[in-house]
Tab-separated table of C-alpha atoms and ligand atoms in Angstrom:
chain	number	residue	atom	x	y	z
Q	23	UNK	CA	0.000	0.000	0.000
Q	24	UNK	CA	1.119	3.516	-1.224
Q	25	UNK	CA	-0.005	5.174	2.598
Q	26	UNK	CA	-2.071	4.179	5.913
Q	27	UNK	CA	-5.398	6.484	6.004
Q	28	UNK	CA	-6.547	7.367	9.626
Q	29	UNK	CA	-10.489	5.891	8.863
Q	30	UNK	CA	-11.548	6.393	12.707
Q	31	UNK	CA	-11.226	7.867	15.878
Q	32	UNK	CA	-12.100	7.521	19.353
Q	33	UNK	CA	-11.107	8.640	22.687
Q	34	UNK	CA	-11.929	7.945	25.925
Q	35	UNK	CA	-11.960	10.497	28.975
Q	36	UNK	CA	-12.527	8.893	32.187
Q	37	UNK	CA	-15.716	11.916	34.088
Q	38	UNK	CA	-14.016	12.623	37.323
Q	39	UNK	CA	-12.351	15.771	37.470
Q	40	UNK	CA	-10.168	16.983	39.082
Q	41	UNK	CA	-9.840	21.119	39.647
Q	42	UNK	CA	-6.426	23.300	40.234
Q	43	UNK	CA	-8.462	24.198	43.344
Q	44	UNK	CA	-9.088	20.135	44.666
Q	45	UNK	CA	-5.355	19.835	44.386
Q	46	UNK	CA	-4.818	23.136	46.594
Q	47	UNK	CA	-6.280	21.521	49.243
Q	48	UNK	CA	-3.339	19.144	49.653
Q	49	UNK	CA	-0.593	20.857	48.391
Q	50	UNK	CA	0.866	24.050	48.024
Q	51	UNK	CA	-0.153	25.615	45.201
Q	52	UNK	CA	-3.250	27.657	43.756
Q	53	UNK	CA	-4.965	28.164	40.583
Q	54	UNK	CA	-3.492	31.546	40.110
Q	55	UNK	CA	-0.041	29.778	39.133
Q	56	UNK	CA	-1.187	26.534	37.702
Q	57	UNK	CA	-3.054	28.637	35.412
Q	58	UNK	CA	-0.503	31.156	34.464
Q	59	UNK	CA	2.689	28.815	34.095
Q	60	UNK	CA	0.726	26.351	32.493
Q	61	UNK	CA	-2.677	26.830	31.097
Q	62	UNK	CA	-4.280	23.723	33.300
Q	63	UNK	CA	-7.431	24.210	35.057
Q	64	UNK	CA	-8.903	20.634	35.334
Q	65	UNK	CA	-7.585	17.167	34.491
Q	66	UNK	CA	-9.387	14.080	34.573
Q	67	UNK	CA	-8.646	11.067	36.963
Q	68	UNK	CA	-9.525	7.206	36.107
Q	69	UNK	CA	-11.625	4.935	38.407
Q	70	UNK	CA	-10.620	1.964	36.131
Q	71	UNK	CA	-7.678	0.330	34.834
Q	72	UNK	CA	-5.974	1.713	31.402
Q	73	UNK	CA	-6.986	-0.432	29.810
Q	74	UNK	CA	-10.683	-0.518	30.081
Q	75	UNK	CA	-10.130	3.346	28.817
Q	76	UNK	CA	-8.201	2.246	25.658
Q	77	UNK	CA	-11.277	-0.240	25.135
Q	78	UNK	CA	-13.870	2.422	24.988
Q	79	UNK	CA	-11.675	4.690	22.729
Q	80	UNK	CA	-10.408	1.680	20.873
Q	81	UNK	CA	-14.978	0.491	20.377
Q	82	UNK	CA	-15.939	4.116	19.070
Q	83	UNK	CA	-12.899	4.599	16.619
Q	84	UNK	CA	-13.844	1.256	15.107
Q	85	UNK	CA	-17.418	2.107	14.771
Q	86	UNK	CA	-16.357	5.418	13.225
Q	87	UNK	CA	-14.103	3.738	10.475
Q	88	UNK	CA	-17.230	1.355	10.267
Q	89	UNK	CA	-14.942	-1.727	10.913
Q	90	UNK	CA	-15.631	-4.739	12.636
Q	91	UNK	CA	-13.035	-5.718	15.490
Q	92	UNK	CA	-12.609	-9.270	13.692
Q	93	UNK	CA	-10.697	-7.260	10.985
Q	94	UNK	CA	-8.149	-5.596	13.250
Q	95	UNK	CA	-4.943	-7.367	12.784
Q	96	UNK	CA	-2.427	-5.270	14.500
Q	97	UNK	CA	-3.234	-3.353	17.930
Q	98	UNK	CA	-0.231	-1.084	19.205
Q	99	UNK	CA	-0.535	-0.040	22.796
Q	100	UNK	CA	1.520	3.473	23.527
Q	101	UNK	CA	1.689	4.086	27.399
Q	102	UNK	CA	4.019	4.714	29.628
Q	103	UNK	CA	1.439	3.125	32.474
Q	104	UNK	CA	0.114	-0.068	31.950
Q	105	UNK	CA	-1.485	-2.214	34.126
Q	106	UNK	CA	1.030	-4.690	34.133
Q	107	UNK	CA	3.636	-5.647	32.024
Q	108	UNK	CA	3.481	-9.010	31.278
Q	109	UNK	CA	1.324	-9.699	29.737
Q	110	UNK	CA	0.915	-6.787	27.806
Q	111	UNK	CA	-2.043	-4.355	27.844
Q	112	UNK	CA	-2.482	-4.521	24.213
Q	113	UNK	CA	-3.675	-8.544	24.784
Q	114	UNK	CA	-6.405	-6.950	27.386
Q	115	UNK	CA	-7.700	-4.399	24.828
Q	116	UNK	CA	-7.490	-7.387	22.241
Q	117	UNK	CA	-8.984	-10.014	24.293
Q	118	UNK	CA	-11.663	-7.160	25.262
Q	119	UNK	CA	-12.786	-6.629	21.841
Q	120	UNK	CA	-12.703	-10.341	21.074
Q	121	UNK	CA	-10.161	-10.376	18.507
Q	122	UNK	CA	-8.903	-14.254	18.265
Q	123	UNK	CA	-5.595	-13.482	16.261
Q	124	UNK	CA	-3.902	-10.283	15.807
Q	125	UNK	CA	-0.433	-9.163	16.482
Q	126	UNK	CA	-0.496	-7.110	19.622
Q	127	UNK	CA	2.254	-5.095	21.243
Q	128	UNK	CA	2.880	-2.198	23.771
Q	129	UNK	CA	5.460	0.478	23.303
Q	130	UNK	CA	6.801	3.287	25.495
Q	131	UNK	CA	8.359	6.103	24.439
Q	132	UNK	CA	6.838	8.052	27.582
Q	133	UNK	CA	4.233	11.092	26.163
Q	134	UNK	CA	5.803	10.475	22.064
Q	135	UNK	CA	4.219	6.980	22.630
Q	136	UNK	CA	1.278	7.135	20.855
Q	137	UNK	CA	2.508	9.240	18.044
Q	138	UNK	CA	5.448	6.550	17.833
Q	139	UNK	CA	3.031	3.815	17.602
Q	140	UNK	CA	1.126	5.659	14.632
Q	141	UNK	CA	4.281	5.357	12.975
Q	142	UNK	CA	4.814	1.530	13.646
Q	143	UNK	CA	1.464	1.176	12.665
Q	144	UNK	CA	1.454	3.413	9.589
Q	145	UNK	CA	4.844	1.908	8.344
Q	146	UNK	CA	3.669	-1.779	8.910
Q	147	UNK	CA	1.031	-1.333	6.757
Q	148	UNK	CA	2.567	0.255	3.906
Q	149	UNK	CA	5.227	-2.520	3.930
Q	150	UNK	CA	2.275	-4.991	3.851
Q	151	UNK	CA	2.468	-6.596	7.594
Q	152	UNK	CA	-0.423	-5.491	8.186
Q	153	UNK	CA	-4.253	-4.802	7.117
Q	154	UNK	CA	-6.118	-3.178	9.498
Q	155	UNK	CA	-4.285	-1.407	12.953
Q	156	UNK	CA	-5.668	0.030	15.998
Q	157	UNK	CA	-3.348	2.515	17.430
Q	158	UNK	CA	-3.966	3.555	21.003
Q	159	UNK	CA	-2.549	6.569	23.132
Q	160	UNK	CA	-2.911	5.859	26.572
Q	161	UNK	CA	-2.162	6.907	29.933
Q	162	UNK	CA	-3.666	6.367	33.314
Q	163	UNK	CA	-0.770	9.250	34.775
Q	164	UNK	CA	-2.963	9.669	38.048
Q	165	UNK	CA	-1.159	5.793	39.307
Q	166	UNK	CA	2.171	7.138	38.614
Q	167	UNK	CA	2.081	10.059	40.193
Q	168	UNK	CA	3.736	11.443	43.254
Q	169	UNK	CA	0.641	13.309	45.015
Q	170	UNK	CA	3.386	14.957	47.594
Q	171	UNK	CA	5.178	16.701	44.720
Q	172	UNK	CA	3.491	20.083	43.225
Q	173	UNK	CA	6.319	20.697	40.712
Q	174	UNK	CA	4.618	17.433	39.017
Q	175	UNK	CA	1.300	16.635	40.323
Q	176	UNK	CA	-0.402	19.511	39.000
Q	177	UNK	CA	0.649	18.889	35.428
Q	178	UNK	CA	-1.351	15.433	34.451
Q	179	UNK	CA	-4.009	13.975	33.834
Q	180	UNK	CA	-5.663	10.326	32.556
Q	181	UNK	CA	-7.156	9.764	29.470
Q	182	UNK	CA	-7.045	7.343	26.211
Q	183	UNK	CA	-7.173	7.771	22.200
Q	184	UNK	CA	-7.485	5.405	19.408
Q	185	UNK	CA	-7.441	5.335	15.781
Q	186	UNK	CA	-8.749	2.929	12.773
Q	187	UNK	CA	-5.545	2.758	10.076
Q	188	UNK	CA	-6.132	1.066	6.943
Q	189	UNK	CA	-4.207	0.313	3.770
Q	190	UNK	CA	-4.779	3.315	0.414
Q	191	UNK	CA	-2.909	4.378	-2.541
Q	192	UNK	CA	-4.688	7.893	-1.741
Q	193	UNK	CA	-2.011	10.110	-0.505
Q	194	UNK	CA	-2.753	10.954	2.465
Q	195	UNK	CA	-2.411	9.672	6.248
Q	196	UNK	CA	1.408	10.304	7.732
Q	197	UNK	CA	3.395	12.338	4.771
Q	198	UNK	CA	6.796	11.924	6.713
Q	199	UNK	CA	7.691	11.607	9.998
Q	200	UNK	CA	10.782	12.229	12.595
Q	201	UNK	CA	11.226	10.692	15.174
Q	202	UNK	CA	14.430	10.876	17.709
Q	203	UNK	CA	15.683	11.139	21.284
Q	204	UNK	CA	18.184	13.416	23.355
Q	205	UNK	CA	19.099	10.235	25.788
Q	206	UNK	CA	21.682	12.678	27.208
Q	207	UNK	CA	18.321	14.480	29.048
Q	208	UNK	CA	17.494	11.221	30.514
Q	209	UNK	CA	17.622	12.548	34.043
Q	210	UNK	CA	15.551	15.808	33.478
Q	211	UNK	CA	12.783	13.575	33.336
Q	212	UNK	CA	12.525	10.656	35.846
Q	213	UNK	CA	9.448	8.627	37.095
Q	214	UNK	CA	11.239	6.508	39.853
Q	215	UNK	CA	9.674	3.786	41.356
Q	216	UNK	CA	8.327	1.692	38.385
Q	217	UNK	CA	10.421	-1.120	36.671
Q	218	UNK	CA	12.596	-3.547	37.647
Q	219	UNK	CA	15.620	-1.642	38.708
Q	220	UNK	CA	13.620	-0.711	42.127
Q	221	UNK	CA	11.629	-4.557	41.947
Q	222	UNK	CA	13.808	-5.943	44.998
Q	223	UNK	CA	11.162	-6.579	47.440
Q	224	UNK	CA	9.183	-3.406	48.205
Q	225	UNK	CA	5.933	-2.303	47.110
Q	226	UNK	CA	6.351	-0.663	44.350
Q	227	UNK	CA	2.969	1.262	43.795
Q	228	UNK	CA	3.222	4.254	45.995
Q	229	UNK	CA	6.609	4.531	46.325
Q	230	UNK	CA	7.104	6.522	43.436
Q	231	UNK	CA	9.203	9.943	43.181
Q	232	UNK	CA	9.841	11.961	40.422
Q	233	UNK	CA	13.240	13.834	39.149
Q	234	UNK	CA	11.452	16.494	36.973
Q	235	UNK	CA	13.193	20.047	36.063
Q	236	UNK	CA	11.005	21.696	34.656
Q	237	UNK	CA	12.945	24.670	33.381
Q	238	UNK	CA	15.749	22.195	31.548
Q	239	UNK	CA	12.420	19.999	29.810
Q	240	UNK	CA	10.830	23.353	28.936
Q	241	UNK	CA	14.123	24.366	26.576
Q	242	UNK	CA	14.204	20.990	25.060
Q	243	UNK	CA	10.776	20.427	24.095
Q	244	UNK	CA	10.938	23.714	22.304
Q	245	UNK	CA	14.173	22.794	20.266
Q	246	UNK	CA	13.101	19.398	19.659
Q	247	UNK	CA	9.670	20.074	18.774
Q	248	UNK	CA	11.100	22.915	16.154
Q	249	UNK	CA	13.666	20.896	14.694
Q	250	UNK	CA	11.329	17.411	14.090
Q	251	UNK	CA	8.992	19.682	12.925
Q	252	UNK	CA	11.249	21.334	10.168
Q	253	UNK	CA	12.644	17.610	9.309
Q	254	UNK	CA	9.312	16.349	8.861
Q	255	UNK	CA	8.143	19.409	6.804
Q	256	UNK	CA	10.891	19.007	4.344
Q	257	UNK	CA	10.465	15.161	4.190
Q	258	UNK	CA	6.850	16.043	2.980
Q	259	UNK	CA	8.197	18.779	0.821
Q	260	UNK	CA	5.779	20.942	2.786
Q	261	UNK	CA	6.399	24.755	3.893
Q	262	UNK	CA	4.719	26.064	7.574
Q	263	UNK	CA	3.119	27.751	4.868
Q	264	UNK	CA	1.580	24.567	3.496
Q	265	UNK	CA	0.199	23.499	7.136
Q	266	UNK	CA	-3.087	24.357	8.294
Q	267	UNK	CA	-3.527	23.313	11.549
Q	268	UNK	CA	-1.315	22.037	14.469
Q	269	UNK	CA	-2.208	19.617	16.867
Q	270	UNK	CA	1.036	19.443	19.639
Q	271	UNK	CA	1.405	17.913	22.439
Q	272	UNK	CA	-0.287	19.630	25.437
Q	273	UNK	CA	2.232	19.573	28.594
Q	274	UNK	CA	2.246	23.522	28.550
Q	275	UNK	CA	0.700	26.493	27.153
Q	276	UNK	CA	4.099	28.486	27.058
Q	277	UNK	CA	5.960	25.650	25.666
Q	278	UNK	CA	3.137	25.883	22.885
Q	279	UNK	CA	2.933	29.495	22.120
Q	280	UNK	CA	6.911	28.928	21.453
Q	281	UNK	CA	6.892	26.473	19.292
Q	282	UNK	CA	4.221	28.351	17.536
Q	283	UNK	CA	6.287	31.340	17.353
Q	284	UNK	CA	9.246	29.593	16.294
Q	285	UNK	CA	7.653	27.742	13.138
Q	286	UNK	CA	5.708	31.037	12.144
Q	287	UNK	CA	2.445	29.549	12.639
Q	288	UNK	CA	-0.646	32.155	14.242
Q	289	UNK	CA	-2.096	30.920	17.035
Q	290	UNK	CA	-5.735	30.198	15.435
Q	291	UNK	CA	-4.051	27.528	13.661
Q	292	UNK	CA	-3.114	25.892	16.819
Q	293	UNK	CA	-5.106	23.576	18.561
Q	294	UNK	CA	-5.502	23.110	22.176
Q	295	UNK	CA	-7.368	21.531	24.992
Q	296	UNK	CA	-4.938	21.263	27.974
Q	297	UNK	CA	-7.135	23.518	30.079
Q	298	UNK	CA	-9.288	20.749	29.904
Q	299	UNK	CA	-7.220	18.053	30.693
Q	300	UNK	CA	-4.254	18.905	31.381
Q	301	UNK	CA	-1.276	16.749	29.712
Q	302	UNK	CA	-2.153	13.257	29.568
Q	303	UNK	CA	1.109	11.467	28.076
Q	304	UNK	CA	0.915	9.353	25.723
Q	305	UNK	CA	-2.698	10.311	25.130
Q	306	UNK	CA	-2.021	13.995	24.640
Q	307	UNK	CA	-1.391	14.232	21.287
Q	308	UNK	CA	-4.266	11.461	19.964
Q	309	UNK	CA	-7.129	13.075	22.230
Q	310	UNK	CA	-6.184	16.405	20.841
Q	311	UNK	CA	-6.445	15.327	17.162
Q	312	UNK	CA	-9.415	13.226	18.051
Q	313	UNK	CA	-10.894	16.385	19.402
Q	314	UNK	CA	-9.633	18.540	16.508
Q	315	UNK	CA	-11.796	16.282	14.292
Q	316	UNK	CA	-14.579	16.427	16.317
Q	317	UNK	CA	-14.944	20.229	16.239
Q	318	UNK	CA	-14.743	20.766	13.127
Q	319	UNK	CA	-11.027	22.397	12.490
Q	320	UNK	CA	-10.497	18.991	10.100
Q	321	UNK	CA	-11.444	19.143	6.780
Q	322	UNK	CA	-10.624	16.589	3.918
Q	323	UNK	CA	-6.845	17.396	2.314
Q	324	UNK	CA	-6.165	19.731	5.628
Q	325	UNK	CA	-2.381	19.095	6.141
Q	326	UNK	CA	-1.749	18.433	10.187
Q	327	UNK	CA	1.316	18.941	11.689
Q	328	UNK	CA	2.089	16.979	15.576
Q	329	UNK	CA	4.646	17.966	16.852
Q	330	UNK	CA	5.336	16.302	20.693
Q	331	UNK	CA	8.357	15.331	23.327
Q	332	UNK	CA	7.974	13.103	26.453
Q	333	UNK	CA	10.994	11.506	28.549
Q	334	UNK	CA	14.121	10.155	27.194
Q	335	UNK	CA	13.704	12.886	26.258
Q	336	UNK	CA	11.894	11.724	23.234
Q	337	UNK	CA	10.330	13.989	20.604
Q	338	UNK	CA	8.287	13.414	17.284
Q	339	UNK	CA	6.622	15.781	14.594
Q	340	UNK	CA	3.972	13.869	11.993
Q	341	UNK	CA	2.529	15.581	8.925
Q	342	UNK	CA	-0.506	14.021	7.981
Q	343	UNK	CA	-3.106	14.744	5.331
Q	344	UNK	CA	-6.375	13.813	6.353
Q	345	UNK	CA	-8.821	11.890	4.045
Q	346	UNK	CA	-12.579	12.135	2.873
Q	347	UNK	CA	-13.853	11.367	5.951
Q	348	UNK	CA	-14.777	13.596	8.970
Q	349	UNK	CA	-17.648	12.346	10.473
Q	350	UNK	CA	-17.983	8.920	11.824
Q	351	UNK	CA	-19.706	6.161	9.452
Q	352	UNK	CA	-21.015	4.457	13.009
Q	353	UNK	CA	-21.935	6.093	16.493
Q	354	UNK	CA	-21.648	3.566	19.970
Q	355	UNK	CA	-22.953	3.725	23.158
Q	356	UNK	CA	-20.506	1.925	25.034
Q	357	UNK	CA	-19.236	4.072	27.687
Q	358	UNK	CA	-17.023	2.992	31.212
Q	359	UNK	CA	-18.866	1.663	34.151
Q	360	UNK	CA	-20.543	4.477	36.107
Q	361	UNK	CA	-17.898	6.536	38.583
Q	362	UNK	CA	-19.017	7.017	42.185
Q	363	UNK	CA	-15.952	8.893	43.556
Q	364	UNK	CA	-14.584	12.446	42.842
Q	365	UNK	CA	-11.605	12.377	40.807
Q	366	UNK	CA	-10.546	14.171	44.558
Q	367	UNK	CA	-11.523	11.059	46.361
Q	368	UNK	CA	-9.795	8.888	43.939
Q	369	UNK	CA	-5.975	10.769	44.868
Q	370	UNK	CA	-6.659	10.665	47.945
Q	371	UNK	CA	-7.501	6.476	48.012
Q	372	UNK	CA	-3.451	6.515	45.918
Q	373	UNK	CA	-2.316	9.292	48.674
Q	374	UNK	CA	-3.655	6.853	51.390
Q	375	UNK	CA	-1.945	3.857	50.490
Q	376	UNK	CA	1.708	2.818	52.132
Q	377	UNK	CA	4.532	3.746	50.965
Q	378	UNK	CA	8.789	3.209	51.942
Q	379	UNK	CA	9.471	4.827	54.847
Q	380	UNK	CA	5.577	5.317	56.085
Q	381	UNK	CA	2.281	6.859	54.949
Q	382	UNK	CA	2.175	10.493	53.526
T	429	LIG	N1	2.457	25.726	42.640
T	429	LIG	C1	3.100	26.779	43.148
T	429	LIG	N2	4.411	26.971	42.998
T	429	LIG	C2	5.095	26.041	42.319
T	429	LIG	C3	4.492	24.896	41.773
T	429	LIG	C4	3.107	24.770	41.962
T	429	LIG	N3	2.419	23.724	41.481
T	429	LIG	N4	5.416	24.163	41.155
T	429	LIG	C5	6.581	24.806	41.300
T	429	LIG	N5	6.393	25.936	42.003
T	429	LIG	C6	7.356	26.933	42.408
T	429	LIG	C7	8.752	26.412	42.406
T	429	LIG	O1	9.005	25.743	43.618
T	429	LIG	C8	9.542	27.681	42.270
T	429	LIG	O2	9.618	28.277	43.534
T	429	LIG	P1	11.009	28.983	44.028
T	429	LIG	O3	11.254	30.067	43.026
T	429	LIG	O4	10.661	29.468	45.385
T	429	LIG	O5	12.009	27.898	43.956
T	429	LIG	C9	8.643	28.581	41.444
T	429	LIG	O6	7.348	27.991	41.475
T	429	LIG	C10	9.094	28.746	40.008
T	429	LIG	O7	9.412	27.497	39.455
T	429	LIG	P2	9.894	27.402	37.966
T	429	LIG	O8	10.374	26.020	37.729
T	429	LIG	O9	10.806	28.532	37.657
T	429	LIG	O10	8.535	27.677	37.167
T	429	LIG	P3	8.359	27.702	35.626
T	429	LIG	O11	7.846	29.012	35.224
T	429	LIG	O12	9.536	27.148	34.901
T	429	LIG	O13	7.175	26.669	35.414
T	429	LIG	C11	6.817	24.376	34.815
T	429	LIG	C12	7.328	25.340	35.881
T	429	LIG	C13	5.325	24.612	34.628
T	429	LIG	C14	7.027	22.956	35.300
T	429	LIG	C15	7.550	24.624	33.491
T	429	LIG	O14	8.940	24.666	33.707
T	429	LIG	C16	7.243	23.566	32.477
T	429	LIG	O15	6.140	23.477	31.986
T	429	LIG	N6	8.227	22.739	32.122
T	429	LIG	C17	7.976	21.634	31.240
T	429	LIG	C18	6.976	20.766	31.896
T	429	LIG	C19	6.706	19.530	31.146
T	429	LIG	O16	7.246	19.284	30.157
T	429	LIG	N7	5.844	18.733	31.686
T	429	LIG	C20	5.520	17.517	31.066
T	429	LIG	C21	6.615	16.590	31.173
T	429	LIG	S1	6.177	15.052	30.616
T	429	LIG	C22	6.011	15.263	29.045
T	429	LIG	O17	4.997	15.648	28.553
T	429	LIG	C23	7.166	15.098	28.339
């Protein structure tokens, strides 16, 4: 196949909420800031496991490609928070939809993850590996968080994207891609806690602390963001000129407005939603373009350009033409089991729980 056309979307916000002012009651901060160094006033917070969110996303982007699950042969999971490891939370989604065979994986480029796996997923079907992929941005961020910390915990939020990719000799879906990482910034950006390196006998869930500086990631999200973003432009043989809407990842409104400025684009041609929810990951970027679709800013032939960065630190910039269709063929009414909790009640159930050296 000549390209991969995105033929549906789908995302998946879990309804608690939780406001700048819930988290002021625990920690010291107040909207005032989180607003002005950031743009966040509300994120949401999950009552189920990630993977029951990548589900729901995963049921409504089928139905708006019109596709029947039994067709999907290729799922790839991009999270950074699974629910376990092994097995993967790709199987879950798959065994969840009631796939039988398809080849499954999770990948984890930390908040790049989903736009990574749009590449895997794009490039496997133009080589021919694959037929039909669901790509899924994912990130339950509320589990790994540390709640004691208001240099991070103010910043994220939970939430899950999917998309229907299928096989055309149109040309449109991803133009060009880049993709990279500055590993030498591994330590600006540090979720401690989960893998195996701190697996020697401790609990791992709730002992989790972050290294995070903020100012360092702030300098090169802007410079890698820029510089995919001109490598994947000239890979499509596309100007800024030529784009007509960005959709970047949402981890701050400054960093935004920057790399706006930088690539010459005005700011009505920039998309964003992280007042809403604040930056979720891996889902970020996928529940913004979901969203983008929704409202109307995506037309057929309008040139996209995603630019993101997440730990690693990782960075990505897609230009994508999208195709005929912007409406869904198919509407669902699946939706996540009824919450009873606050998304305040729900921190404070991961705040209560024991951690190394005592409670909080
Ligand atoms: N409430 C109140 N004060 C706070 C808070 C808070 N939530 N967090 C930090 N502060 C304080 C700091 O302690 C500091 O106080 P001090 O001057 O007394 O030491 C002061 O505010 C200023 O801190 P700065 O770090 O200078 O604030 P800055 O304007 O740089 O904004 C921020 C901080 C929002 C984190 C910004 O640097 C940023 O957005 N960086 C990138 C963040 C990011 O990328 N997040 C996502 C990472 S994951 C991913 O998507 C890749």
């Amino acid at each position: 196949m000549e390209f991969a056309a995105i033929t549906g979307w789908g995302k998946c916000l879990p309804p608690a909420v939780l406001t700048n002012d819930d988290i002021s009651t625990f920690l010291d901060t107040d909207d005032e800031w989180i607003v002005s160094r950031t743009g966040m006033k509300e994120r949401r917070i999950s009552h189920v496991p990630i993977s029951d969110l990548a589900h729901v996303a995963s049921v409504r982007a089928l139905a708006a490609a019109g596709v029947d699950a039994s067709e999907v042969d290729l799922i790839i999971f991009g999270s950074c928070s699974p629910d376990e490891v092994v097995p993967n939370a790709a199987s879950r989604v798959q065994l969840l939809l009631g796939i039988k065979t398809a080849a499954v994986f999770d990948i984890n480029t930390a908040c790049t993850s989903g736009m990574y796996a749009l590449s895997i997923a794009s490039s496997m079907i133009r080589t021919g590996i694959a037929r039909t992929a669901l790509v899924i941005g994912a990130e339950v961020a509320s589990s790994v968080q540390d709640w004691t910390d208001r240099n991070v915990a103010v910043l994220f939020g939970d939430g899950a994207a999917a998309f229907v990719l299928q096989g055309t000799e149109k040309h449109e879906g991803i133009l060009a891609e880049k993709l990279g990482c500055y590993a030498d910034s591994r330590d600006i950006l540090r979720a401690n806690g989960i893998g195996m390196r701190y697996a020697d006998g401790r609990t791992i869930l709730g002992t989790i602390w972050w290294n995070f500086n903020g100012q360092e990631i702030f300098k090169k999200a802007v410079v890698g963001m820029c510089e995919a973003s001109q490598e994947a432009l000239a890979r499509a043989g596309l100007s800024t000129g030529q784009i007509d809407l960005i959709v970047p990842h949402q981890a701050n409104l400054r960093i935004i407005d920057f790399v706006a400025k930088r690539l010459k684009v005005p700011p009505e041609q920039v998309f964003i939603n992280i007042h809403k929810y604040g930056n979720m990951s891996s889902a970020t970027t996928p529940v913004a373009l979901v969203e983008a679709v929704e409202e109307g800013y995506v037309k057929h032939g309008t040139h996209i350009l995603l630019p993101a960065f997440g730990a690693g630190l990782s960075y990505s910039a897609h230009v994508i033409r999208w195709g005929e269709r912007v409406t869904p063929l198919h509407s669902t009414d699946i939706e996540l089991p009824p919450c009873e909790k606050t998304g305040l009640e729900i921190v404070k159930e991961y705040m209560s729980r024991p951690r190394a050296g005592g409670p909080y």
